[in-house]
PDB file of C-alpha atoms and ligand atoms in Angstrom:
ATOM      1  CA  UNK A   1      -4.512 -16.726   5.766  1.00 44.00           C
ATOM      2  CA  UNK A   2      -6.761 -16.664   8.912  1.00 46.00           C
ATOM      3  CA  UNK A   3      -5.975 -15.057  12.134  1.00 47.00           C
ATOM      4  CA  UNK A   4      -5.971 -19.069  13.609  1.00 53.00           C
ATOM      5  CA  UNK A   5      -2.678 -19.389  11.260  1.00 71.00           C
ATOM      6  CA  UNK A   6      -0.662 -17.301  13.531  1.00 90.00           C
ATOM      7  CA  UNK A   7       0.156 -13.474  13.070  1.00 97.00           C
ATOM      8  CA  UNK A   8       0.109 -13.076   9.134  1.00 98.00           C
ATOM      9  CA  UNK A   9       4.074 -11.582   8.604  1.00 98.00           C
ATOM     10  CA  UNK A  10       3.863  -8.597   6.713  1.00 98.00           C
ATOM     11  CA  UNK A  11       6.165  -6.784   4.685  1.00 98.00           C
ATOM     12  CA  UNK A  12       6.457  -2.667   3.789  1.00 99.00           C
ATOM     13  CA  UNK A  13       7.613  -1.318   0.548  1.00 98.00           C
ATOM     14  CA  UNK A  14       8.310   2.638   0.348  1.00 98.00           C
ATOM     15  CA  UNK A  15      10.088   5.160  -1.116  1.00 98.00           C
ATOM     16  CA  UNK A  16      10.153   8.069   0.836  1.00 95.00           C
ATOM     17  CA  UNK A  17       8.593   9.837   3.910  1.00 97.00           C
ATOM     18  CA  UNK A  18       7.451   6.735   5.409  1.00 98.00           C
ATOM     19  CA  UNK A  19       4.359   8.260   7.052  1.00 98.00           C
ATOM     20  CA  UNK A  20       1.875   5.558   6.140  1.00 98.00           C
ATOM     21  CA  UNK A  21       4.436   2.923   6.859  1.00 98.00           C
ATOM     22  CA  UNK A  22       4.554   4.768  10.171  1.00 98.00           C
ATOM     23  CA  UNK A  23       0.563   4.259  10.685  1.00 98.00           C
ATOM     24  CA  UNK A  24       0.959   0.685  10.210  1.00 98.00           C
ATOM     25  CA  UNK A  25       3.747   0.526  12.992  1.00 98.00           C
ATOM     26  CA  UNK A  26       1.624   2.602  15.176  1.00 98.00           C
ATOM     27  CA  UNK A  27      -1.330   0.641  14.816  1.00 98.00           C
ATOM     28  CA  UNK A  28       0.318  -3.132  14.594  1.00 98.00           C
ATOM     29  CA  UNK A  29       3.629  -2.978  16.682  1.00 96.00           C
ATOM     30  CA  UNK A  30       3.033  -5.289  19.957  1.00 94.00           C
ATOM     31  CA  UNK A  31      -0.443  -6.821  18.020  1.00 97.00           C
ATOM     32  CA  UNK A  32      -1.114 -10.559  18.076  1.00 96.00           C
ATOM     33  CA  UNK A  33      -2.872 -10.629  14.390  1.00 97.00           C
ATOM     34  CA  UNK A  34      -0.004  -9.073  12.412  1.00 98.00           C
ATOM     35  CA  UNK A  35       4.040  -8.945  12.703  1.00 98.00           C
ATOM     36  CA  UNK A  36       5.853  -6.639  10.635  1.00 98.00           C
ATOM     37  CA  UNK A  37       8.641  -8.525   9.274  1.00 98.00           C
ATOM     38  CA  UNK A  38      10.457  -6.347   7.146  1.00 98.00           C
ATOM     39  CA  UNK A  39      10.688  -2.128   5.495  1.00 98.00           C
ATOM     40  CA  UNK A  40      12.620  -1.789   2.262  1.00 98.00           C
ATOM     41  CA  UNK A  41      12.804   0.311  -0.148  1.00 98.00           C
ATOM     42  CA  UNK A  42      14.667   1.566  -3.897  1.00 98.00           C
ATOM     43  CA  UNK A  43      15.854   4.394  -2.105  1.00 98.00           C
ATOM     44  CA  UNK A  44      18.719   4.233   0.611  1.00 98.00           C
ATOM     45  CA  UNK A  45      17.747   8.027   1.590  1.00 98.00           C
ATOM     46  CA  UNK A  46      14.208   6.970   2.291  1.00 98.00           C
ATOM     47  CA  UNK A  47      13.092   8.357   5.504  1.00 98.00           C
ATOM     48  CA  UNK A  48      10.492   5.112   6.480  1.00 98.00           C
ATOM     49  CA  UNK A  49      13.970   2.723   6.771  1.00 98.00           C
ATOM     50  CA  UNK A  50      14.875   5.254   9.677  1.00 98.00           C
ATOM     51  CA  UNK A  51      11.458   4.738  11.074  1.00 98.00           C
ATOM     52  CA  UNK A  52      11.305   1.020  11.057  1.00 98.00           C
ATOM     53  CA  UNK A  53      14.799   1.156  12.279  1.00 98.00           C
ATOM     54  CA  UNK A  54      13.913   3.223  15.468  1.00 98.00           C
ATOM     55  CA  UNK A  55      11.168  -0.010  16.411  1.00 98.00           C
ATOM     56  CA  UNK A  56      14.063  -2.416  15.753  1.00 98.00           C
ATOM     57  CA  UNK A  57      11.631  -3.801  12.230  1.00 98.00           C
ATOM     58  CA  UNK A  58      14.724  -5.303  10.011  1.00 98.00           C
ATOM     59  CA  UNK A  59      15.601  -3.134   6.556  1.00 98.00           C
ATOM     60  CA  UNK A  60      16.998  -3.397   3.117  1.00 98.00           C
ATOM     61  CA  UNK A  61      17.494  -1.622  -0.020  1.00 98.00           C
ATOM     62  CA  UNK A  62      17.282  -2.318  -3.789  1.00 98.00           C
ATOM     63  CA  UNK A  63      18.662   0.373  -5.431  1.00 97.00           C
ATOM     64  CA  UNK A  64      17.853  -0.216  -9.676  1.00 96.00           C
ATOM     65  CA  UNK A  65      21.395   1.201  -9.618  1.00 96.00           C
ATOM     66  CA  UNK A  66      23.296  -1.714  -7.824  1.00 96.00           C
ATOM     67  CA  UNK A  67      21.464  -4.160 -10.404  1.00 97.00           C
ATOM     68  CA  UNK A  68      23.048  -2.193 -13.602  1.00 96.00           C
ATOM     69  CA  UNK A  69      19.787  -0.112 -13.929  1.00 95.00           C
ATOM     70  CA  UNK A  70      17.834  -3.390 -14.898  1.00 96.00           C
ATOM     71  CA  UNK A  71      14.591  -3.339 -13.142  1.00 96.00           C
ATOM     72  CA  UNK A  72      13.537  -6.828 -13.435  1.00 97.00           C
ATOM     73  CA  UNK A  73      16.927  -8.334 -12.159  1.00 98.00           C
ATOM     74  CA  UNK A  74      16.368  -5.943  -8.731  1.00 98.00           C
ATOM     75  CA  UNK A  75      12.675  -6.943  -8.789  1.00 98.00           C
ATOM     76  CA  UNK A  76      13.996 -10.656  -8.544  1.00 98.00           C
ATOM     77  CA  UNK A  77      16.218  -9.884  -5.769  1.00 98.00           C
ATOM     78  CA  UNK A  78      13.638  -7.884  -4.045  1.00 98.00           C
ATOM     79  CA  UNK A  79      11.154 -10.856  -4.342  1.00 98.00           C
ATOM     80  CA  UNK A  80      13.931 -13.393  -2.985  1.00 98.00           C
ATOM     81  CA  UNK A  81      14.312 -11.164  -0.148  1.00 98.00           C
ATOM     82  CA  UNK A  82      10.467 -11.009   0.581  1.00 98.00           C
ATOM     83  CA  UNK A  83      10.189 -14.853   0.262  1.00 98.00           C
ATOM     84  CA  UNK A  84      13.104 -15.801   2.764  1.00 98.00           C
ATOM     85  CA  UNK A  85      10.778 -13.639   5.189  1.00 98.00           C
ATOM     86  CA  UNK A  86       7.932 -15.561   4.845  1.00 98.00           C
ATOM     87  CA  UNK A  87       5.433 -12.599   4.537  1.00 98.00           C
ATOM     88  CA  UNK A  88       1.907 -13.128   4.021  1.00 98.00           C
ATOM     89  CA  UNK A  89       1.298 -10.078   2.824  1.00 98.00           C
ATOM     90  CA  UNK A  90       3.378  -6.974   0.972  1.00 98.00           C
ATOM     91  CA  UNK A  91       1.680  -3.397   1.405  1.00 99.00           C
ATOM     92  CA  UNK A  92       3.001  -0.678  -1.181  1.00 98.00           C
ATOM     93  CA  UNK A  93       3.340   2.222   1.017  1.00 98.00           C
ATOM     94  CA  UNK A  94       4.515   5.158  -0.761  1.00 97.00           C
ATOM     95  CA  UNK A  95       6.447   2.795  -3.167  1.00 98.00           C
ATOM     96  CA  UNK A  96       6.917   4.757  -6.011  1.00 95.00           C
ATOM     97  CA  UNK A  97       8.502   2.277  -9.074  1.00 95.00           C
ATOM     98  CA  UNK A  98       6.291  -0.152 -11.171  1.00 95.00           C
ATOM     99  CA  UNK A  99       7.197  -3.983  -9.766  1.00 97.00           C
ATOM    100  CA  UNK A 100       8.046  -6.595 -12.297  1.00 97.00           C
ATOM    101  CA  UNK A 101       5.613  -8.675 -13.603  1.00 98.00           C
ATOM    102  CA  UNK A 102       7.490 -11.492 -12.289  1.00 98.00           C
ATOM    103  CA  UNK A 103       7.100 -10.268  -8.846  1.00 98.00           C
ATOM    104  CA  UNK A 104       3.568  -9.126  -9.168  1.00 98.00           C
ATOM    105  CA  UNK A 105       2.189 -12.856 -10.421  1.00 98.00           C
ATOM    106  CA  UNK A 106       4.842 -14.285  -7.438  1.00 98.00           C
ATOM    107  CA  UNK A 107       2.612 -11.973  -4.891  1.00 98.00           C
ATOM    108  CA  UNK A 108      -0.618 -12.233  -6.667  1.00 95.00           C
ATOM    109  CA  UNK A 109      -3.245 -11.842  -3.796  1.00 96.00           C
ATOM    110  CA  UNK A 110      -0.915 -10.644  -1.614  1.00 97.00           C
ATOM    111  CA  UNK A 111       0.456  -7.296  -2.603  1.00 98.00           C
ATOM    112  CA  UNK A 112      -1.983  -4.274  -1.630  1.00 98.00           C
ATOM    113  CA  UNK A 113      -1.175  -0.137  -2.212  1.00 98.00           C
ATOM    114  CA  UNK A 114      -2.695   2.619  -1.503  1.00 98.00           C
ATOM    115  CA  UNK A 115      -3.385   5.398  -3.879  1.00 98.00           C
ATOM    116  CA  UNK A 116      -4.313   8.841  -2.514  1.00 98.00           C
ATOM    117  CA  UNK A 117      -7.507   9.361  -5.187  1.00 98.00           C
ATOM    118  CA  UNK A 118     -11.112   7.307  -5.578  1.00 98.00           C
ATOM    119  CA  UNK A 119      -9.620   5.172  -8.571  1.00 98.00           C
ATOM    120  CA  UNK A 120     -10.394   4.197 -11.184  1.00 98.00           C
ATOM    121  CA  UNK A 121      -9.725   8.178 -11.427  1.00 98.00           C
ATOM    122  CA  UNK A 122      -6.687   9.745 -11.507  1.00 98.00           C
ATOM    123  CA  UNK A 123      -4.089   6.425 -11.015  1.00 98.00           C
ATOM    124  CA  UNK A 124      -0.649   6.948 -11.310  1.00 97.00           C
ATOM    125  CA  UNK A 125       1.894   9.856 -10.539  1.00 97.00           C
ATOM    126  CA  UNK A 126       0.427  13.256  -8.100  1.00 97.00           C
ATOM    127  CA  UNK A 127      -3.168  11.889  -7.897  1.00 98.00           C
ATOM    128  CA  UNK A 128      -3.667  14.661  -5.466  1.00 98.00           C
ATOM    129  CA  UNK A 129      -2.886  17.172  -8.192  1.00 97.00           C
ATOM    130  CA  UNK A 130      -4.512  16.127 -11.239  1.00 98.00           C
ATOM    131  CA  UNK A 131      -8.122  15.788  -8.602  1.00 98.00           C
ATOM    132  CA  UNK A 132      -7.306  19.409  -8.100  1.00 97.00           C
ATOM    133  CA  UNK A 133      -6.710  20.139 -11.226  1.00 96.00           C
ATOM    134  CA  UNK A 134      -9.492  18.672 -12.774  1.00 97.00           C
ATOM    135  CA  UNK A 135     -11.681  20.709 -10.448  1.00 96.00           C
ATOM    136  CA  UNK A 136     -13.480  17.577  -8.463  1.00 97.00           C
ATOM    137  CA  UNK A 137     -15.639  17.940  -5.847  1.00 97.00           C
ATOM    138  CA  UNK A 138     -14.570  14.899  -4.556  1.00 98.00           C
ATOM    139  CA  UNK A 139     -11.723  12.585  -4.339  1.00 98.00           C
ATOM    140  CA  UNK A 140     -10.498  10.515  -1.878  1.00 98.00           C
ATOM    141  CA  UNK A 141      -8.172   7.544  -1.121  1.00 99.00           C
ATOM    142  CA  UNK A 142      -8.111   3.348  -2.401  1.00 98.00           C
ATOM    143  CA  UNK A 143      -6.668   0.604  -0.762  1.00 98.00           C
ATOM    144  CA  UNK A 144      -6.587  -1.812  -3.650  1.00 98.00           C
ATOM    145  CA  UNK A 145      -4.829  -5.435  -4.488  1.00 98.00           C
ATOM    146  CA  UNK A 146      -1.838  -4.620  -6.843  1.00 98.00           C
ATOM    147  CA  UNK A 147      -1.761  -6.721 -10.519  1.00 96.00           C
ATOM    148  CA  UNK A 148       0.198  -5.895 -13.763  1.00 95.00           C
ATOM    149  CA  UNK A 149      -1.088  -2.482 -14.091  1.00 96.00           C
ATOM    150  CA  UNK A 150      -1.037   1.177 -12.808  1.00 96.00           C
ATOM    151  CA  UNK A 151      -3.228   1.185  -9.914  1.00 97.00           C
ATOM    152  CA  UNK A 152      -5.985  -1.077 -11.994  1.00 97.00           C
ATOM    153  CA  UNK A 153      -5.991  -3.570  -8.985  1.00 97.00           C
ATOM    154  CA  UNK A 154      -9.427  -4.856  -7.608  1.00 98.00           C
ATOM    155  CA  UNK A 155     -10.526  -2.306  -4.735  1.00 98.00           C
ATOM    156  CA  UNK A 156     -10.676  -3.401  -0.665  1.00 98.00           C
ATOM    157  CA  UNK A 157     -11.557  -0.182   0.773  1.00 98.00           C
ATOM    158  CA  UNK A 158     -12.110   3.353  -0.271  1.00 98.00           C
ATOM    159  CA  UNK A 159     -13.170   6.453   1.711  1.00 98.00           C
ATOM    160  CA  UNK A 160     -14.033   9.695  -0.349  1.00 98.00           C
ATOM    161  CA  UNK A 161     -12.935  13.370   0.678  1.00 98.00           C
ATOM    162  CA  UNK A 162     -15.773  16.775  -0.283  1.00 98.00           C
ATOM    163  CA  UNK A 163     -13.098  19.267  -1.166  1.00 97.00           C
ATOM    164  CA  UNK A 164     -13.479  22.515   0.500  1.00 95.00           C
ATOM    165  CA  UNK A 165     -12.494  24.620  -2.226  1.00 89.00           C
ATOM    166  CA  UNK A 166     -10.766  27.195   0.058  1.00 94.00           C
ATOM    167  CA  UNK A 167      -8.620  24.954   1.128  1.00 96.00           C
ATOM    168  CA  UNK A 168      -4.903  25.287   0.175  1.00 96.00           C
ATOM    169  CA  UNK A 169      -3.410  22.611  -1.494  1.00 97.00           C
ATOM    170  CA  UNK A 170      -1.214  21.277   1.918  1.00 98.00           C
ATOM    171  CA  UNK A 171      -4.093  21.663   3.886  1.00 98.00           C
ATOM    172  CA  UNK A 172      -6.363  19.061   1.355  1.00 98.00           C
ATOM    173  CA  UNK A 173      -3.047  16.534   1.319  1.00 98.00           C
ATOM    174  CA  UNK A 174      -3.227  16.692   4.952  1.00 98.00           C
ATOM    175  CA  UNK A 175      -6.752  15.944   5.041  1.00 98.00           C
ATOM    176  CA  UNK A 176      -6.014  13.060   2.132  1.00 98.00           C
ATOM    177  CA  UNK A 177      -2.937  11.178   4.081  1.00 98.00           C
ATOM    178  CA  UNK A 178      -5.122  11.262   7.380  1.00 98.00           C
ATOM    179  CA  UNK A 179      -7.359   9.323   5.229  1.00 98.00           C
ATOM    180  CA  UNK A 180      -4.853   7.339   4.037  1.00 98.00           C
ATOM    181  CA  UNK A 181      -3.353   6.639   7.731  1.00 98.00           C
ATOM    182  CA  UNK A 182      -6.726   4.926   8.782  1.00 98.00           C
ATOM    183  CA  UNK A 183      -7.124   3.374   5.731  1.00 98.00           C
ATOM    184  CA  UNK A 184      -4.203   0.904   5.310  1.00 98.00           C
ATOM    185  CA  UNK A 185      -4.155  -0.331   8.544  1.00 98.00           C
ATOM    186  CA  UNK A 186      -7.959  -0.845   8.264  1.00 98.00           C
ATOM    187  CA  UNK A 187      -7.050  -2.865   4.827  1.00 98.00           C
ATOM    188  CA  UNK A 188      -4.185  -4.741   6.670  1.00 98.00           C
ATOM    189  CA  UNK A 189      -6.457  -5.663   9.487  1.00 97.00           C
ATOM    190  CA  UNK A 190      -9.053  -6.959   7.453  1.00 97.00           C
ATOM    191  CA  UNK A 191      -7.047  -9.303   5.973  1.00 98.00           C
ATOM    192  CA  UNK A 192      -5.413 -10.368   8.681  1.00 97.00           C
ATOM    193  CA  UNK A 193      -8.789 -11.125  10.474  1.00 96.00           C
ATOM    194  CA  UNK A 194      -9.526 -13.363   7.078  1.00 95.00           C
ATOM    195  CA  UNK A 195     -12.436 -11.670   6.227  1.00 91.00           C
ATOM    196  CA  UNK A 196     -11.448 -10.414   2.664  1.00 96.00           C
ATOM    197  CA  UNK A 197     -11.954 -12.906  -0.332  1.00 94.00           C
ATOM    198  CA  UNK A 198     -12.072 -12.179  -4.125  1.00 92.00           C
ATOM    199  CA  UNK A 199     -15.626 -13.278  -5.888  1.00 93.00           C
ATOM    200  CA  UNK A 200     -15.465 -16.337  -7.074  1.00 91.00           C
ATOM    201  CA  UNK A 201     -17.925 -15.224 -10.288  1.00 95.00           C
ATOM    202  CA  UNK A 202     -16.317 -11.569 -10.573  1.00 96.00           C
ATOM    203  CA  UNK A 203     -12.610 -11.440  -9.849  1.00 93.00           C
ATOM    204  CA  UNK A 204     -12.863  -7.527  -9.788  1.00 97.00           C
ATOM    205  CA  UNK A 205     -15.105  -7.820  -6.582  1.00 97.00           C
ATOM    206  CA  UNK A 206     -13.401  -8.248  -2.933  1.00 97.00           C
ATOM    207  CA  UNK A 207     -15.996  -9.387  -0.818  1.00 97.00           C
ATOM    208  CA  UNK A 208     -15.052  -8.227   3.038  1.00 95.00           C
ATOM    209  CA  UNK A 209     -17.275  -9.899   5.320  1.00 87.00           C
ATOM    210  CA  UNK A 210     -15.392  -9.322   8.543  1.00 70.00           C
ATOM    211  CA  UNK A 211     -17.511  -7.889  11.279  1.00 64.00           C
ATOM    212  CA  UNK A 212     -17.761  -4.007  11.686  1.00 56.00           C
ATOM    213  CA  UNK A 213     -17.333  -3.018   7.610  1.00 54.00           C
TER     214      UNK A 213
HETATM  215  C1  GRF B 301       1.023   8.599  -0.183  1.00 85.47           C
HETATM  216  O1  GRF B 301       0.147   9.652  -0.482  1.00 85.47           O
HETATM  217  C2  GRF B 301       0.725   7.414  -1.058  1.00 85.47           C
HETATM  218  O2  GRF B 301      -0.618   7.223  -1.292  1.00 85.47           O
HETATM  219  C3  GRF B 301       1.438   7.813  -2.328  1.00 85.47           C
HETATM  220  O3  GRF B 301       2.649   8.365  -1.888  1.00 85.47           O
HETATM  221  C4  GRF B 301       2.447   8.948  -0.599  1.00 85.47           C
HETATM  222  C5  GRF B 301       3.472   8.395   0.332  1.00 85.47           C
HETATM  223  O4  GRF B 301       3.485   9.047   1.562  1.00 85.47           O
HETATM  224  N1  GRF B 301       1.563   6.704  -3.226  1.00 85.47           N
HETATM  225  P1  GRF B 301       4.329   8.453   2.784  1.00 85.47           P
HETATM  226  O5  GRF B 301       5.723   8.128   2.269  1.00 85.47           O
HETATM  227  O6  GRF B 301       3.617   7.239   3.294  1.00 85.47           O
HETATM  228  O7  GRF B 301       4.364   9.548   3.786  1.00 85.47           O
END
C-alpha cells in the first residue's frame, strides 16, 4: 500500500498495559497517512482496550477461553474480525500468545511486532531479562515482520541500548520501552509512506528507502 491509496487502516493487537499501543495513538490519531481501525486483545482485563476506548478506536476480545481453549478456532475468529475491518496492516503490540499459522500466512506481509531485544538474540518470553542476565553490554529493541516463528521475522528497524550497568533493572526497561515508543510508530510510518519492500533476491532483507532512514 502507498500513501496515494488512502490512509492504510491499521489494526492493534495487545495483551496488557497498552503503552506502545498508546504511542501509536499518540503519534497517528488525527493523521492523514494512517487510521487506526481497531484494539483487541486475548485478555478482557487488558489495560490498552481502556486506552483505545478513551479516543473512541472500536474494541474486541478473543478470549482462548470462549473458543473451548482451542487456539486455532479463536485465531480464525480473530482473523475474520481483522478482515471485515479492512486493515492494511496488524502491529503486535504487547501481544503475548503465538497466532495460528492460519492467520499468520492470511497476514503475511502485513503483521509487524516489536520485541524489546536486538534479535536474533534473546526472542521470546522477558527478553529484557535474559539480556540482563546474560550480562550484555548491549541490547536493544526490533521492529520486525511476524511469520510462523518466535520472533524469527525479517527485521524493519532496530535501535540498540549500551547498558549502564548501575542501572536498576526498572530504570533499563524504562530506557528499553522509550525505545520501543519511537520505534513502532517509526515502523508504522514507514510503511505507510510505502517505502518498505522485501528483497526480491533475499526475502530476509527489508529494503526501506523512504526518505530520512
Ligand atoms: C513490550 O516491551 C513489548 O515489546 C513486549 O511486551 C511489552 C508490552 O508493553 N512484547 P505494553 O503493553 O505496550 O506497555
Amino acid at each position: 500500500m502507498t500513501a496515494s491509496d488512502g490512509p492504510l487502516r491499521v489494526a492493534v493487537l495487545a495483551s496488557g498495559n497498552g503503552s506502545n499501543l498508546q504511542a501509536i495513538i499518540d503519534r497517528f490519531i488525527g493523521d492523514e497517512a494512517v487510521e487506526i481501525v481497531g484494539v483487541a486483545s486475548n485478555r478482557p482485563q487488558a489495560k490498552a482496550l481502556g486506552r483505545a476506548g478513551e479516543v473512541g478506536i472500536g474494541t474486541a476480545v478473543f478470549p482462548k477461553a470462549e473458543y473451548g481453549g482451542d487456539r486455532v478456532a479463536r485465531d480464525d475468529a480473530l482473523a475474520e474480525w481483522l478482515e471485515g475491518l479492512d486493515v492494511g496492516l496488524v502491529v503486535l503490540a504487547g501481544y503475548m500468545e503465538l497466532l495460528s499459522a492460519k492467520l499468520v500466512g492470511s497476514f503475511a506481509g502485513r503483521l509487524i511486532n516489536v520485541h524489546p531485544a536486538l534479535l536474533p538474540a534473546f526472542p521470546g518470553l522477558d527478553a529484557i531479562g535474559q539480556a540482563l542476565e546474560h550480562g550484555v553490554r548491549v541490547t536493544g529493541v526490533t521492529v520486525h515482520y511476524v511469520d510462523e516463528g518466535v520472533d524469527t521475522g525479517p527485521i524493519l528497524l532496530q535501535e540498540a541500548l549500551e547498558l549502564d550497568p548501575s542501572l536498576a533493572r526498572e530504570e533499563i526497561e524504562a530506557q528499553v520501552h522509550a525505545i520501543e515508543h519511537r520505534l513502532l510508530p517509526r515502523a508504522i510510518e514507514l510503511i505507510a509512506a510505502g517505502g518498505v519492500r522485501v528483497d526480491e533476491r533475499n526475502p530476509r532483507l527489508v529494503r526501506i528507502e523512504a526518505p530520512g532512514t
